[in-house]
Amino acid sequence: MTSIVVQASPYDFAFDPVSTALMIIDMQRDFLEPGGFGELLGNDVSQLRPAIAPIRGVLAAFRQRGLTVIHTREGHRPDLADLPEAKRQRGNLSCGIGDSGPMGRILIRGEKGHDIIDELKPLPGEPIIDKPGKGSFYATDLHSILINRGIKHLIVTGVTTEVCVHTTVREANDRGYECLVLSDGVASYFPEFQAVALKMIAAQGGIFGWTAPSIALLEALSPLPVALAPNAQP
Ligand code: C5J
């Protein structure tokens, strides 16, 4: 077992990379690009873009070392059978989930807007979790995949900090996972929510987990040799 230690808040976060997964939550066009669900809700989608570069850096470090990477996408079946009526109606939108937008039907699996942005495209072999809710565990096989791979620690990135990232971290925490949320690898449409959502995770001795900037994780990973594992990416 190799123990990696990251300087984090509220205290050092230690993990064995072999039993750790990088989670990239909902980095979809529907949240990050104009014409998607995020913009239809009235948000300034450019607020989410600063998370892309830090996630790319950590993703490269994980791939180079053959470590586990998991992507999630929020969305629904084309027949909307998994879309609660309450979620469909929420926001009182003239164009909402399941309706046609500039990137196809909003938040529907298989549509252009539902897919992950080009900058963070999953590689073959990296599990993609399609989730109908805000949390990544609800109505998905994520927990089974993590158990089957012996994963105990999660490095959490993605959008949005106070919604799908928070819900996932809370779900993970209750299932016994240790979560490190990367402060520059998550983003919110609302700067004030970003700040307070990060504080809420690490408050009270790390009530939901830890937070740290991506550079702290990259520095901690740097002594770990690249291309050791058979599936390591150059
Ligand atoms: C939202 C998400 N905000 N991925 N989804 O509806 O955070």
PDB file of N, CA and C in Angstrom, residues 169-206:
ATOM      1  N   VAL A 169     -21.259  14.066  -2.598  1.00  0.00           N
ATOM      2  CA  VAL A 169     -20.344  13.941  -1.461  1.00  0.00           C
ATOM      3  C   VAL A 169     -21.102  13.503  -0.210  1.00  0.00           C
ATOM      4  N   ARG A 170     -22.297  14.033  -0.027  1.00  0.00           N
ATOM      5  CA  ARG A 170     -23.093  13.641   1.156  1.00  0.00           C
ATOM      6  C   ARG A 170     -23.498  12.172   1.054  1.00  0.00           C
ATOM      7  N   GLU A 171     -23.923  11.755  -0.149  1.00  0.00           N
ATOM      8  CA  GLU A 171     -24.275  10.337  -0.346  1.00  0.00           C
ATOM      9  C   GLU A 171     -23.054   9.444  -0.100  1.00  0.00           C
ATOM     10  N   ALA A 172     -21.904   9.859  -0.615  1.00  0.00           N
ATOM     11  CA  ALA A 172     -20.673   9.058  -0.487  1.00  0.00           C
ATOM     12  C   ALA A 172     -20.252   8.963   0.973  1.00  0.00           C
ATOM     13  N   ASN A 173     -20.329  10.085   1.670  1.00  0.00           N
ATOM     14  CA  ASN A 173     -19.956  10.139   3.078  1.00  0.00           C
ATOM     15  C   ASN A 173     -20.790   9.161   3.892  1.00  0.00           C
ATOM     16  N   ASP A 174     -22.088   9.116   3.627  1.00  0.00           N
ATOM     17  CA  ASP A 174     -22.959   8.201   4.374  1.00  0.00           C
ATOM     18  C   ASP A 174     -22.677   6.740   4.034  1.00  0.00           C
ATOM     19  N   ARG A 175     -22.066   6.488   2.876  1.00  0.00           N
ATOM     20  CA  ARG A 175     -21.724   5.110   2.488  1.00  0.00           C
ATOM     21  C   ARG A 175     -20.304   4.738   2.906  1.00  0.00           C
ATOM     22  N   GLY A 176     -19.623   5.642   3.605  1.00  0.00           N
ATOM     23  CA  GLY A 176     -18.312   5.295   4.168  1.00  0.00           C
ATOM     24  C   GLY A 176     -17.122   5.670   3.317  1.00  0.00           C
ATOM     25  N   TYR A 177     -17.332   6.441   2.240  1.00  0.00           N
ATOM     26  CA  TYR A 177     -16.197   6.878   1.420  1.00  0.00           C
ATOM     27  C   TYR A 177     -15.585   8.146   2.012  1.00  0.00           C
ATOM     28  N   GLU A 178     -14.268   8.274   1.839  1.00  0.00           N
ATOM     29  CA  GLU A 178     -13.556   9.489   2.235  1.00  0.00           C
ATOM     30  C   GLU A 178     -13.439  10.367   0.992  1.00  0.00           C
ATOM     31  N   CYS A 179     -13.939  11.588   1.045  1.00  0.00           N
ATOM     32  CA  CYS A 179     -13.980  12.446  -0.143  1.00  0.00           C
ATOM     33  C   CYS A 179     -13.077  13.663   0.011  1.00  0.00           C
ATOM     34  N   LEU A 180     -12.239  13.871  -1.002  1.00  0.00           N
ATOM     35  CA  LEU A 180     -11.478  15.114  -1.110  1.00  0.00           C
ATOM     36  C   LEU A 180     -12.046  15.899  -2.287  1.00  0.00           C
ATOM     37  N   VAL A 181     -12.604  17.066  -2.000  1.00  0.00           N
ATOM     38  CA  VAL A 181     -13.192  17.912  -3.052  1.00  0.00           C
ATOM     39  C   VAL A 181     -12.147  18.949  -3.469  1.00  0.00           C
ATOM     40  N   LEU A 182     -11.875  19.008  -4.771  1.00  0.00           N
ATOM     41  CA  LEU A 182     -10.854  19.951  -5.248  1.00  0.00           C
ATOM     42  C   LEU A 182     -11.481  21.337  -5.428  1.00  0.00           C
ATOM     43  N   SER A 183     -10.958  22.302  -4.673  1.00  0.00           N
ATOM     44  CA  SER A 183     -11.630  23.606  -4.590  1.00  0.00           C
ATOM     45  C   SER A 183     -11.655  24.342  -5.927  1.00  0.00           C
ATOM     46  N   ASP A 184     -10.641  24.141  -6.776  1.00  0.00           N
ATOM     47  CA  ASP A 184     -10.645  24.787  -8.100  1.00  0.00           C
ATOM     48  C   ASP A 184     -11.121  23.828  -9.188  1.00  0.00           C
ATOM     49  N   GLY A 185     -11.460  22.609  -8.819  1.00  0.00           N
ATOM     50  CA  GLY A 185     -11.957  21.616  -9.778  1.00  0.00           C
ATOM     51  C   GLY A 185     -13.462  21.437  -9.680  1.00  0.00           C
ATOM     52  N   VAL A 186     -14.099  22.292  -8.906  1.00  0.00           N
ATOM     53  CA  VAL A 186     -15.564  22.327  -8.835  1.00  0.00           C
ATOM     54  C   VAL A 186     -15.988  23.769  -9.107  1.00  0.00           C
ATOM     55  N   ALA A 187     -17.219  23.950  -9.577  1.00  0.00           N
ATOM     56  CA  ALA A 187     -17.652  25.314  -9.902  1.00  0.00           C
ATOM     57  C   ALA A 187     -19.155  25.441  -9.719  1.00  0.00           C
ATOM     58  N   SER A 188     -19.541  26.692  -9.460  1.00  0.00           N
ATOM     59  CA  SER A 188     -20.949  27.048  -9.253  1.00  0.00           C
ATOM     60  C   SER A 188     -21.285  28.247 -10.137  1.00  0.00           C
ATOM     61  N   TYR A 189     -22.565  28.389 -10.477  1.00  0.00           N
ATOM     62  CA  TYR A 189     -23.000  29.599 -11.175  1.00  0.00           C
ATOM     63  C   TYR A 189     -22.965  30.808 -10.240  1.00  0.00           C
ATOM     64  N   PHE A 190     -22.859  30.532  -8.933  1.00  0.00           N
ATOM     65  CA  PHE A 190     -22.953  31.607  -7.923  1.00  0.00           C
ATOM     66  C   PHE A 190     -21.686  31.611  -7.069  1.00  0.00           C
ATOM     67  N   PRO A 191     -20.822  32.622  -7.222  1.00  0.00           N
ATOM     68  CA  PRO A 191     -19.561  32.644  -6.465  1.00  0.00           C
ATOM     69  C   PRO A 191     -19.769  32.509  -4.960  1.00  0.00           C
ATOM     70  N   GLU A 192     -20.852  33.083  -4.445  1.00  0.00           N
ATOM     71  CA  GLU A 192     -21.054  33.010  -2.983  1.00  0.00           C
ATOM     72  C   GLU A 192     -21.397  31.574  -2.562  1.00  0.00           C
ATOM     73  N   PHE A 193     -22.110  30.833  -3.414  1.00  0.00           N
ATOM     74  CA  PHE A 193     -22.421  29.436  -3.100  1.00  0.00           C
ATOM     75  C   PHE A 193     -21.143  28.587  -3.169  1.00  0.00           C
ATOM     76  N   GLN A 194     -20.300  28.889  -4.164  1.00  0.00           N
ATOM     77  CA  GLN A 194     -19.035  28.156  -4.311  1.00  0.00           C
ATOM     78  C   GLN A 194     -18.237  28.226  -3.006  1.00  0.00           C
ATOM     79  N   ALA A 195     -18.097  29.449  -2.498  1.00  0.00           N
ATOM     80  CA  ALA A 195     -17.282  29.641  -1.296  1.00  0.00           C
ATOM     81  C   ALA A 195     -17.889  28.922  -0.102  1.00  0.00           C
ATOM     82  N   VAL A 196     -19.183  29.100   0.100  1.00  0.00           N
ATOM     83  CA  VAL A 196     -19.795  28.546   1.312  1.00  0.00           C
ATOM     84  C   VAL A 196     -19.978  27.029   1.194  1.00  0.00           C
ATOM     85  N   ALA A 197     -20.207  26.528  -0.022  1.00  0.00           N
ATOM     86  CA  ALA A 197     -20.372  25.072  -0.197  1.00  0.00           C
ATOM     87  C   ALA A 197     -19.063  24.351   0.128  1.00  0.00           C
ATOM     88  N   LEU A 198     -17.940  24.960  -0.251  1.00  0.00           N
ATOM     89  CA  LEU A 198     -16.649  24.351   0.082  1.00  0.00           C
ATOM     90  C   LEU A 198     -16.417  24.383   1.591  1.00  0.00           C
ATOM     91  N   LYS A 199     -16.769  25.499   2.200  1.00  0.00           N
ATOM     92  CA  LYS A 199     -16.612  25.609   3.663  1.00  0.00           C
ATOM     93  C   LYS A 199     -17.449  24.556   4.377  1.00  0.00           C
ATOM     94  N   MET A 200     -18.659  24.324   3.867  1.00  0.00           N
ATOM     95  CA  MET A 200     -19.570  23.374   4.532  1.00  0.00           C
ATOM     96  C   MET A 200     -19.009  21.951   4.544  1.00  0.00           C
ATOM     97  N   ILE A 201     -18.240  21.597   3.511  1.00  0.00           N
ATOM     98  CA  ILE A 201     -17.699  20.229   3.434  1.00  0.00           C
ATOM     99  C   ILE A 201     -16.657  20.005   4.534  1.00  0.00           C
ATOM    100  N   ALA A 202     -15.757  20.983   4.685  1.00  0.00           N
ATOM    101  CA  ALA A 202     -14.621  20.794   5.595  1.00  0.00           C
ATOM    102  C   ALA A 202     -14.900  21.274   7.020  1.00  0.00           C
ATOM    103  N   ALA A 203     -16.057  21.929   7.229  1.00  0.00           N
ATOM    104  CA  ALA A 203     -16.359  22.447   8.570  1.00  0.00           C
ATOM    105  C   ALA A 203     -16.566  21.306   9.560  1.00  0.00           C
ATOM    106  N   GLN A 204     -16.526  21.635  10.831  1.00  0.00           N
ATOM    107  CA  GLN A 204     -16.810  20.685  11.915  1.00  0.00           C
ATOM    108  C   GLN A 204     -15.917  19.447  11.818  1.00  0.00           C
ATOM    109  N   GLY A 205     -14.619  19.696  11.560  1.00  0.00           N
ATOM    110  CA  GLY A 205     -13.670  18.578  11.518  1.00  0.00           C
ATOM    111  C   GLY A 205     -13.790  17.747  10.253  1.00  0.00           C
ATOM    112  N   GLY A 206     -14.391  18.308   9.191  1.00  0.00           N
ATOM    113  CA  GLY A 206     -14.557  17.552   7.945  1.00  0.00           C
ATOM    114  C   GLY A 206     -15.842  16.745   7.985  1.00  0.00           C
TER     115      GLY A 206
END
